[in-house]
């Protein structure tokens, strides 16, 4: 018994020292490289999410798809992502962040190739579902991984400059759709999407495992070796490296746990809150971004080229808004930013409802404004989710949370399809305004502030 207690005490001491060393590390070239490598896979995830939206106007004519079939195809990938987020979040706690990331990349690359050979709405739906399992696992695990390398003061900016790659991937999908689909057909989108993913697979071999995860598993020597490399990098680059200041670490920081702890103690309210935010923001934004090109063509009878160009505008303004969020969120704070953004997004959505959304001009001006505001939430929720949980729960907590992203993303396109078919386009924006308002109220009532706080202090 005495030996066991002594071992636990040694583990806590080793973990406290490791955290202190990580917290004072500057952003070295190696950390920047890690961000770029992980970002290349996240770029591909984003690209594949939206590629189908820009392929869809041509597929509607080629396969004679109904509104309901379009909604099912757009939603199939998100349903797969729900499965992937749950499964791979659990797996990452068992076998590590890097091994899990490699599996997810191989899976969604394989299914991207399969999409090239889709021959009907049903086959595309199946391939997108399986591909979604891979993409759904990659992003939450990557988010946990990147978060675990960086200290509290720099975490928001460092992580969100990585996350900007996601809306950039959406934007590139729009550009590729505009230039490639009218000339080469919808398959060209999936060919382009292979490039960053194929490059990411060998680059994964250059990355170390998360030292926080290694330490939580009792693999202190391996964790120490990773941190020592990062410290040596800082010294070689002439960057400041102050003495570490160990903080008391809760005994639970090195404990083992399972998914049930997400619904216990302080984590119950956090879990339910973050689930609500994921659902609200992605139901609106993915409903908008995946359907808008098709709505421009089917409802407003614009040409394929114009429909794709208008769809790209939505993605483009999302990137600009995301970059602004990345640079400012460490000053403003997560809770305040999300509350203001949710409530502000209701304004253009309600304006579209009041105006009736009777012209493409109304939609192409106001819908991208709402999307851009909400994009600052959707792309930064991975940061916030990872801050709400300790290392033993971070990947699975982020995975479970982003599973609700997938649920919201599945509901959004289906909701648009049903409302457009039965009630008309103006009521789509009324429904989305109500969802954004709900997100704002949940944030004001239940969200906590995490800016500038050490992960182990936020989440014992």
mmCIF file of N, CA, C and O in Angstrom, residues 74-155:
data_model
loop_
_atom_site.group_PDB
_atom_site.id
_atom_site.type_symbol
_atom_site.label_atom_id
_atom_site.label_comp_id
_atom_site.label_asym_id
_atom_site.label_seq_id
_atom_site.Cartn_x
_atom_site.Cartn_y
_atom_site.Cartn_z
ATOM 1 N N UNK A 74 -26.131 15.127 -48.670
ATOM 2 C CA UNK A 74 -25.363 16.121 -47.911
ATOM 3 C C UNK A 74 -25.232 15.730 -46.441
ATOM 4 O O UNK A 74 -24.222 16.009 -45.798
ATOM 5 N N UNK A 75 -26.243 15.055 -45.914
ATOM 6 C CA UNK A 75 -26.231 14.694 -44.501
ATOM 7 C C UNK A 75 -25.468 13.399 -44.227
ATOM 8 O O UNK A 75 -25.036 13.172 -43.098
ATOM 9 N N UNK A 76 -25.308 12.538 -45.237
ATOM 10 C CA UNK A 76 -24.688 11.234 -45.012
ATOM 11 C C UNK A 76 -23.280 11.360 -44.442
ATOM 12 O O UNK A 76 -22.888 10.627 -43.528
ATOM 13 N N UNK A 77 -22.495 12.302 -44.980
ATOM 14 C CA UNK A 77 -21.136 12.496 -44.483
ATOM 15 C C UNK A 77 -21.121 12.901 -43.025
ATOM 16 O O UNK A 77 -20.276 12.446 -42.244
ATOM 17 N N UNK A 78 -22.075 13.745 -42.628
ATOM 18 C CA UNK A 78 -22.121 14.195 -41.248
ATOM 19 C C UNK A 78 -22.540 13.079 -40.295
ATOM 20 O O UNK A 78 -22.071 13.001 -39.162
ATOM 21 N N UNK A 79 -23.427 12.200 -40.759
ATOM 22 C CA UNK A 79 -23.810 11.062 -39.927
ATOM 23 C C UNK A 79 -22.606 10.145 -39.695
ATOM 24 O O UNK A 79 -22.387 9.638 -38.596
ATOM 25 N N UNK A 80 -21.807 9.948 -40.750
ATOM 26 C CA UNK A 80 -20.575 9.181 -40.585
ATOM 27 C C UNK A 80 -19.614 9.860 -39.633
ATOM 28 O O UNK A 80 -18.952 9.210 -38.811
ATOM 29 N N UNK A 81 -19.535 11.186 -39.713
ATOM 30 C CA UNK A 81 -18.648 11.929 -38.828
ATOM 31 C C UNK A 81 -19.066 11.780 -37.374
ATOM 32 O O UNK A 81 -18.217 11.771 -36.471
ATOM 33 N N UNK A 82 -20.353 11.678 -37.131
ATOM 34 C CA UNK A 82 -20.836 11.457 -35.767
ATOM 35 C C UNK A 82 -20.268 10.153 -35.216
ATOM 36 O O UNK A 82 -19.744 10.098 -34.097
ATOM 37 N N UNK A 83 -20.351 9.080 -36.023
ATOM 38 C CA UNK A 83 -19.805 7.788 -35.608
ATOM 39 C C UNK A 83 -18.298 7.887 -35.381
ATOM 40 O O UNK A 83 -17.764 7.407 -34.369
ATOM 41 N N UNK A 84 -17.597 8.535 -36.322
ATOM 42 C CA UNK A 84 -16.150 8.653 -36.215
ATOM 43 C C UNK A 84 -15.713 9.458 -35.008
ATOM 44 O O UNK A 84 -14.726 9.106 -34.343
ATOM 45 N N UNK A 85 -16.415 10.541 -34.708
ATOM 46 C CA UNK A 85 -16.044 11.376 -33.568
ATOM 47 C C UNK A 85 -16.149 10.605 -32.263
ATOM 48 O O UNK A 85 -15.281 10.703 -31.384
ATOM 49 N N UNK A 86 -17.205 9.814 -32.123
ATOM 50 C CA UNK A 86 -17.389 9.024 -30.909
ATOM 51 C C UNK A 86 -16.342 7.920 -30.800
ATOM 52 O O UNK A 86 -15.683 7.763 -29.768
ATOM 53 N N UNK A 87 -16.149 7.162 -31.870
ATOM 54 C CA UNK A 87 -15.244 6.017 -31.813
ATOM 55 C C UNK A 87 -13.786 6.437 -31.695
ATOM 56 O O UNK A 87 -13.048 5.949 -30.832
ATOM 57 N N UNK A 88 -13.348 7.356 -32.551
ATOM 58 C CA UNK A 88 -11.926 7.705 -32.555
ATOM 59 C C UNK A 88 -11.543 8.567 -31.354
ATOM 60 O O UNK A 88 -10.381 8.554 -30.932
ATOM 61 N N UNK A 89 -12.496 9.335 -30.799
ATOM 62 C CA UNK A 89 -12.210 10.043 -29.557
ATOM 63 C C UNK A 89 -11.892 9.063 -28.441
ATOM 64 O O UNK A 89 -10.957 9.266 -27.661
ATOM 65 N N UNK A 90 -12.661 7.979 -28.366
ATOM 66 C CA UNK A 90 -12.396 6.923 -27.379
ATOM 67 C C UNK A 90 -11.066 6.232 -27.666
ATOM 68 O O UNK A 90 -10.263 5.993 -26.766
ATOM 69 N N UNK A 91 -10.810 5.934 -28.945
ATOM 70 C CA UNK A 91 -9.589 5.216 -29.310
ATOM 71 C C UNK A 91 -8.338 6.030 -28.992
ATOM 72 O O UNK A 91 -7.309 5.486 -28.561
ATOM 73 N N UNK A 92 -8.402 7.356 -29.191
ATOM 74 C CA UNK A 92 -7.240 8.207 -28.945
ATOM 75 C C UNK A 92 -6.824 8.200 -27.480
ATOM 76 O O UNK A 92 -5.644 8.404 -27.170
ATOM 77 N N UNK A 93 -7.770 7.985 -26.564
ATOM 78 C CA UNK A 93 -7.405 7.882 -25.155
ATOM 79 C C UNK A 93 -6.719 6.550 -24.861
ATOM 80 O O UNK A 93 -5.977 6.426 -23.887
ATOM 81 N N UNK A 94 -6.945 5.565 -25.702
ATOM 82 C CA UNK A 94 -6.383 4.229 -25.464
ATOM 83 C C UNK A 94 -5.035 4.032 -26.148
ATOM 84 O O UNK A 94 -4.106 3.508 -25.544
ATOM 85 N N UNK A 95 -4.903 4.417 -27.414
ATOM 86 C CA UNK A 95 -3.682 4.092 -28.165
ATOM 87 C C UNK A 95 -2.842 5.329 -28.495
ATOM 88 O O UNK A 95 -1.781 5.206 -29.086
ATOM 89 N N UNK A 96 -3.336 6.518 -28.130
ATOM 90 C CA UNK A 96 -2.564 7.728 -28.386
ATOM 91 C C UNK A 96 -3.119 8.553 -29.523
ATOM 92 O O UNK A 96 -3.897 8.080 -30.353
ATOM 93 N N UNK A 97 -2.697 9.819 -29.545
ATOM 94 C CA UNK A 97 -3.206 10.760 -30.543
ATOM 95 C C UNK A 97 -2.681 10.428 -31.947
ATOM 96 O O UNK A 97 -3.436 10.413 -32.921
ATOM 97 N N UNK A 98 -1.391 10.149 -32.066
ATOM 98 C CA UNK A 98 -0.786 9.998 -33.394
ATOM 99 C C UNK A 98 -1.270 8.757 -34.122
ATOM 100 O O UNK A 98 -1.580 8.807 -35.320
ATOM 101 N N UNK A 99 -1.309 7.605 -33.436
ATOM 102 C CA UNK A 99 -1.781 6.387 -34.094
ATOM 103 C C UNK A 99 -3.219 6.551 -34.591
ATOM 104 O O UNK A 99 -3.579 6.109 -35.687
ATOM 105 N N UNK A 100 -4.035 7.207 -33.779
ATOM 106 C CA UNK A 100 -5.433 7.418 -34.162
ATOM 107 C C UNK A 100 -5.537 8.336 -35.374
ATOM 108 O O UNK A 100 -6.322 8.087 -36.297
ATOM 109 N N UNK A 101 -4.746 9.413 -35.385
ATOM 110 C CA UNK A 101 -4.772 10.336 -36.518
ATOM 111 C C UNK A 101 -4.393 9.632 -37.823
ATOM 112 O O UNK A 101 -5.003 9.868 -38.871
ATOM 113 N N UNK A 102 -3.405 8.769 -37.775
ATOM 114 C CA UNK A 102 -2.979 8.056 -38.982
ATOM 115 C C UNK A 102 -4.115 7.190 -39.531
ATOM 116 O O UNK A 102 -4.378 7.174 -40.743
ATOM 117 N N UNK A 103 -4.826 6.479 -38.650
ATOM 118 C CA UNK A 103 -5.943 5.633 -39.084
ATOM 119 C C UNK A 103 -7.026 6.460 -39.752
ATOM 120 O O UNK A 103 -7.568 6.095 -40.806
ATOM 121 N N UNK A 104 -7.356 7.606 -39.165
ATOM 122 C CA UNK A 104 -8.437 8.430 -39.724
ATOM 123 C C UNK A 104 -8.072 8.960 -41.108
ATOM 124 O O UNK A 104 -8.919 8.998 -42.004
ATOM 125 N N UNK A 105 -6.813 9.361 -41.282
ATOM 126 C CA UNK A 105 -6.402 9.907 -42.578
ATOM 127 C C UNK A 105 -6.485 8.841 -43.669
ATOM 128 O O UNK A 105 -7.001 9.087 -44.762
ATOM 129 N N UNK A 106 -5.973 7.648 -43.373
ATOM 130 C CA UNK A 106 -6.025 6.563 -44.364
ATOM 131 C C UNK A 106 -7.470 6.278 -44.755
ATOM 132 O O UNK A 106 -7.786 6.074 -45.940
ATOM 133 N N UNK A 107 -8.380 6.293 -43.788
ATOM 134 C CA UNK A 107 -9.781 5.977 -44.071
ATOM 135 C C UNK A 107 -10.416 7.028 -44.970
ATOM 136 O O UNK A 107 -11.067 6.704 -45.970
ATOM 137 N N UNK A 108 -10.235 8.331 -44.657
ATOM 138 C CA UNK A 108 -10.954 9.301 -45.498
ATOM 139 C C UNK A 108 -10.289 9.512 -46.852
ATOM 140 O O UNK A 108 -10.958 9.887 -47.816
ATOM 141 N N UNK A 109 -8.975 9.213 -46.967
ATOM 142 C CA UNK A 109 -8.365 9.252 -48.300
ATOM 143 C C UNK A 109 -8.920 8.134 -49.176
ATOM 144 O O UNK A 109 -9.249 8.341 -50.354
ATOM 145 N N UNK A 110 -9.047 6.942 -48.601
ATOM 146 C CA UNK A 110 -9.579 5.801 -49.356
ATOM 147 C C UNK A 110 -10.988 6.088 -49.859
ATOM 148 O O UNK A 110 -11.343 5.774 -51.006
ATOM 149 N N UNK A 111 -11.802 6.706 -49.023
ATOM 150 C CA UNK A 111 -13.181 6.978 -49.426
ATOM 151 C C UNK A 111 -13.278 8.154 -50.403
ATOM 152 O O UNK A 111 -14.223 8.227 -51.191
ATOM 153 N N UNK A 112 -12.320 9.077 -50.367
ATOM 154 C CA UNK A 112 -12.291 10.133 -51.373
ATOM 155 C C UNK A 112 -12.076 9.520 -52.759
ATOM 156 O O UNK A 112 -12.697 9.942 -53.742
ATOM 157 N N UNK A 113 -11.208 8.517 -52.823
ATOM 158 C CA UNK A 113 -11.001 7.808 -54.093
ATOM 159 C C UNK A 113 -12.278 7.095 -54.511
ATOM 160 O O UNK A 113 -12.670 7.128 -55.689
ATOM 161 N N UNK A 114 -12.970 6.488 -53.546
ATOM 162 C CA UNK A 114 -14.224 5.791 -53.862
ATOM 163 C C UNK A 114 -15.270 6.746 -54.421
ATOM 164 O O UNK A 114 -16.023 6.392 -55.343
ATOM 165 N N UNK A 115 -15.318 7.997 -53.886
ATOM 166 C CA UNK A 115 -16.297 8.975 -54.374
ATOM 167 C C UNK A 115 -16.107 9.290 -55.858
ATOM 168 O O UNK A 115 -17.069 9.651 -56.549
ATOM 169 N N UNK A 116 -14.880 9.158 -56.341
ATOM 170 C CA UNK A 116 -14.626 9.390 -57.770
ATOM 171 C C UNK A 116 -15.410 8.432 -58.645
ATOM 172 O O UNK A 116 -15.707 8.733 -59.805
ATOM 173 N N UNK A 117 -15.731 7.262 -58.091
ATOM 174 C CA UNK A 117 -16.395 6.226 -58.880
ATOM 175 C C UNK A 117 -17.867 6.067 -58.511
ATOM 176 O O UNK A 117 -18.493 5.085 -58.897
ATOM 177 N N UNK A 118 -18.420 7.027 -57.768
ATOM 178 C CA UNK A 118 -19.846 6.984 -57.449
ATOM 179 C C UNK A 118 -20.658 7.062 -58.745
ATOM 180 O O UNK A 118 -20.326 7.827 -59.649
ATOM 181 N N UNK A 119 -21.727 6.301 -58.824
ATOM 182 C CA UNK A 119 -22.523 6.211 -60.047
ATOM 183 C C UNK A 119 -23.998 6.534 -59.832
ATOM 184 O O UNK A 119 -24.791 6.522 -60.774
ATOM 185 N N UNK A 120 -24.373 6.825 -58.567
ATOM 186 C CA UNK A 120 -25.770 7.149 -58.263
ATOM 187 C C UNK A 120 -25.827 7.869 -56.922
ATOM 188 O O UNK A 120 -24.832 7.916 -56.185
ATOM 189 N N UNK A 121 -27.004 8.401 -56.609
ATOM 190 C CA UNK A 121 -27.168 9.056 -55.322
ATOM 191 C C UNK A 121 -26.928 8.104 -54.163
ATOM 192 O O UNK A 121 -26.327 8.483 -53.153
ATOM 193 N N UNK A 122 -27.363 6.861 -54.296
ATOM 194 C CA UNK A 122 -27.189 5.877 -53.222
ATOM 195 C C UNK A 122 -25.719 5.552 -52.996
ATOM 196 O O UNK A 122 -25.244 5.484 -51.855
ATOM 197 N N UNK A 123 -24.961 5.349 -54.063
ATOM 198 C CA UNK A 123 -23.534 5.020 -53.911
ATOM 199 C C UNK A 123 -22.774 6.200 -53.311
ATOM 200 O O UNK A 123 -21.913 6.019 -52.444
ATOM 201 N N UNK A 124 -23.092 7.424 -53.745
ATOM 202 C CA UNK A 124 -22.432 8.592 -53.181
ATOM 203 C C UNK A 124 -22.767 8.730 -51.696
ATOM 204 O O UNK A 124 -21.901 9.063 -50.876
ATOM 205 N N UNK A 125 -24.014 8.444 -51.347
ATOM 206 C CA UNK A 125 -24.429 8.521 -49.954
ATOM 207 C C UNK A 125 -23.614 7.547 -49.093
ATOM 208 O O UNK A 125 -23.143 7.882 -48.009
ATOM 209 N N UNK A 126 -23.430 6.313 -49.596
ATOM 210 C CA UNK A 126 -22.682 5.296 -48.863
ATOM 211 C C UNK A 126 -21.216 5.690 -48.705
ATOM 212 O O UNK A 126 -20.654 5.619 -47.605
ATOM 213 N N UNK A 127 -20.577 6.123 -49.804
ATOM 214 C CA UNK A 127 -19.164 6.499 -49.734
ATOM 215 C C UNK A 127 -18.954 7.696 -48.813
ATOM 216 O O UNK A 127 -17.976 7.759 -48.058
ATOM 217 N N UNK A 128 -19.864 8.662 -48.871
ATOM 218 C CA UNK A 128 -19.740 9.839 -48.016
ATOM 219 C C UNK A 128 -19.922 9.480 -46.541
ATOM 220 O O UNK A 128 -19.290 10.066 -45.670
ATOM 221 N N UNK A 129 -20.785 8.517 -46.272
ATOM 222 C CA UNK A 129 -20.986 8.086 -44.883
ATOM 223 C C UNK A 129 -19.698 7.483 -44.317
ATOM 224 O O UNK A 129 -19.248 7.840 -43.219
ATOM 225 N N UNK A 130 -19.083 6.566 -45.063
ATOM 226 C CA UNK A 130 -17.856 5.920 -44.583
ATOM 227 C C UNK A 130 -16.716 6.944 -44.505
ATOM 228 O O UNK A 130 -15.917 6.936 -43.562
ATOM 229 N N UNK A 131 -16.640 7.820 -45.506
ATOM 230 C CA UNK A 131 -15.617 8.866 -45.462
ATOM 231 C C UNK A 131 -15.797 9.741 -44.228
ATOM 232 O O UNK A 131 -14.830 10.146 -43.585
ATOM 233 N N UNK A 132 -17.053 10.016 -43.888
ATOM 234 C CA UNK A 132 -17.332 10.830 -42.714
ATOM 235 C C UNK A 132 -16.813 10.216 -41.428
ATOM 236 O O UNK A 132 -16.443 10.936 -40.497
ATOM 237 N N UNK A 133 -16.775 8.899 -41.345
ATOM 238 C CA UNK A 133 -16.238 8.247 -40.143
ATOM 239 C C UNK A 133 -14.787 8.667 -39.930
ATOM 240 O O UNK A 133 -14.366 8.953 -38.812
ATOM 241 N N UNK A 134 -14.021 8.729 -41.034
ATOM 242 C CA UNK A 134 -12.624 9.155 -40.926
ATOM 243 C C UNK A 134 -12.485 10.628 -40.609
ATOM 244 O O UNK A 134 -11.722 11.019 -39.711
ATOM 245 N N UNK A 135 -13.215 11.475 -41.329
ATOM 246 C CA UNK A 135 -13.094 12.912 -41.085
ATOM 247 C C UNK A 135 -13.626 13.288 -39.708
ATOM 248 O O UNK A 135 -13.094 14.188 -39.051
ATOM 249 N N UNK A 136 -14.662 12.587 -39.257
ATOM 250 C CA UNK A 136 -15.218 12.871 -37.932
ATOM 251 C C UNK A 136 -14.252 12.562 -36.813
ATOM 252 O O UNK A 136 -14.295 13.191 -35.751
ATOM 253 N N UNK A 137 -13.375 11.583 -37.028
ATOM 254 C CA UNK A 137 -12.387 11.257 -36.012
ATOM 255 C C UNK A 137 -11.169 12.141 -36.046
ATOM 256 O O UNK A 137 -10.557 12.412 -35.012
ATOM 257 N N UNK A 138 -10.795 12.626 -37.232
ATOM 258 C CA UNK A 138 -9.531 13.356 -37.367
ATOM 259 C C UNK A 138 -9.531 14.682 -36.617
ATOM 260 O O UNK A 138 -8.600 14.982 -35.853
ATOM 261 N N UNK A 139 -10.555 15.489 -36.789
ATOM 262 C CA UNK A 139 -10.505 16.856 -36.264
ATOM 263 C C UNK A 139 -10.522 16.922 -34.734
ATOM 264 O O UNK A 139 -9.699 17.638 -34.145
ATOM 265 N N UNK A 140 -11.412 16.211 -34.018
ATOM 266 C CA UNK A 140 -11.358 16.321 -32.554
ATOM 267 C C UNK A 140 -10.066 15.783 -31.955
ATOM 268 O O UNK A 140 -9.545 16.349 -30.986
ATOM 269 N N UNK A 141 -9.525 14.708 -32.519
ATOM 270 C CA UNK A 141 -8.267 14.169 -32.002
ATOM 271 C C UNK A 141 -7.121 15.136 -32.302
ATOM 272 O O UNK A 141 -6.255 15.389 -31.449
ATOM 273 N N UNK A 142 -7.114 15.700 -33.516
ATOM 274 C CA UNK A 142 -6.088 16.695 -33.860
ATOM 275 C C UNK A 142 -6.179 17.908 -32.945
ATOM 276 O O UNK A 142 -5.157 18.480 -32.533
ATOM 277 N N UNK A 143 -7.383 18.313 -32.598
ATOM 278 C CA UNK A 143 -7.568 19.474 -31.729
ATOM 279 C C UNK A 143 -7.003 19.218 -30.339
ATOM 280 O O UNK A 143 -6.322 20.073 -29.758
ATOM 281 N N UNK A 144 -7.303 18.041 -29.786
ATOM 282 C CA UNK A 144 -6.753 17.683 -28.481
ATOM 283 C C UNK A 144 -5.228 17.666 -28.535
ATOM 284 O O UNK A 144 -4.543 18.171 -27.633
ATOM 285 N N UNK A 145 -4.694 17.120 -29.608
ATOM 286 C CA UNK A 145 -3.240 16.996 -29.778
ATOM 287 C C UNK A 145 -2.550 18.360 -29.817
ATOM 288 O O UNK A 145 -1.591 18.616 -29.086
ATOM 289 N N UNK A 146 -3.045 19.261 -30.648
ATOM 290 C CA UNK A 146 -2.419 20.589 -30.772
ATOM 291 C C UNK A 146 -2.528 21.362 -29.460
ATOM 292 O O UNK A 146 -1.569 21.999 -29.009
ATOM 293 N N UNK A 147 -3.670 21.294 -28.799
ATOM 294 C CA UNK A 147 -3.869 21.999 -27.536
ATOM 295 C C UNK A 147 -2.878 21.571 -26.472
ATOM 296 O O UNK A 147 -2.481 22.372 -25.616
ATOM 297 N N UNK A 148 -2.473 20.305 -26.496
ATOM 298 C CA UNK A 148 -1.663 19.755 -25.414
ATOM 299 C C UNK A 148 -0.188 20.143 -25.501
ATOM 300 O O UNK A 148 0.586 19.814 -24.611
ATOM 301 N N UNK A 149 0.205 20.857 -26.531
ATOM 302 C CA UNK A 149 1.598 21.277 -26.679
ATOM 303 C C UNK A 149 1.858 22.707 -26.223
ATOM 304 O O UNK A 149 3.015 23.096 -26.060
ATOM 305 N N UNK A 150 0.820 23.495 -26.042
ATOM 306 C CA UNK A 150 1.032 24.939 -25.933
ATOM 307 C C UNK A 150 0.559 25.463 -24.578
ATOM 308 O O UNK A 150 -0.387 24.930 -23.988
ATOM 309 N N UNK A 151 1.213 26.507 -24.076
ATOM 310 C CA UNK A 151 0.876 27.079 -22.783
ATOM 311 C C UNK A 151 -0.366 27.952 -22.812
ATOM 312 O O UNK A 151 -0.867 28.333 -23.877
ATOM 313 N N UNK A 152 -0.836 28.295 -21.632
ATOM 314 C CA UNK A 152 -2.127 28.987 -21.494
ATOM 315 C C UNK A 152 -2.145 30.348 -22.176
ATOM 316 O O UNK A 152 -3.118 30.720 -22.830
ATOM 317 N N UNK A 153 -1.067 31.134 -22.017
ATOM 318 C CA UNK A 153 -1.087 32.507 -22.534
ATOM 319 C C UNK A 153 -1.164 32.569 -24.053
ATOM 320 O O UNK A 153 -1.733 33.494 -24.618
ATOM 321 N N UNK A 154 -0.574 31.580 -24.726
ATOM 322 C CA UNK A 154 -0.516 31.620 -26.189
ATOM 323 C C UNK A 154 -1.522 30.671 -26.837
ATOM 324 O O UNK A 154 -1.614 30.603 -28.051
ATOM 325 N N UNK A 155 -2.268 29.903 -26.036
ATOM 326 C CA UNK A 155 -3.035 28.778 -26.562
ATOM 327 C C UNK A 155 -4.097 29.207 -27.571
ATOM 328 O O UNK A 155 -4.250 28.587 -28.628
#
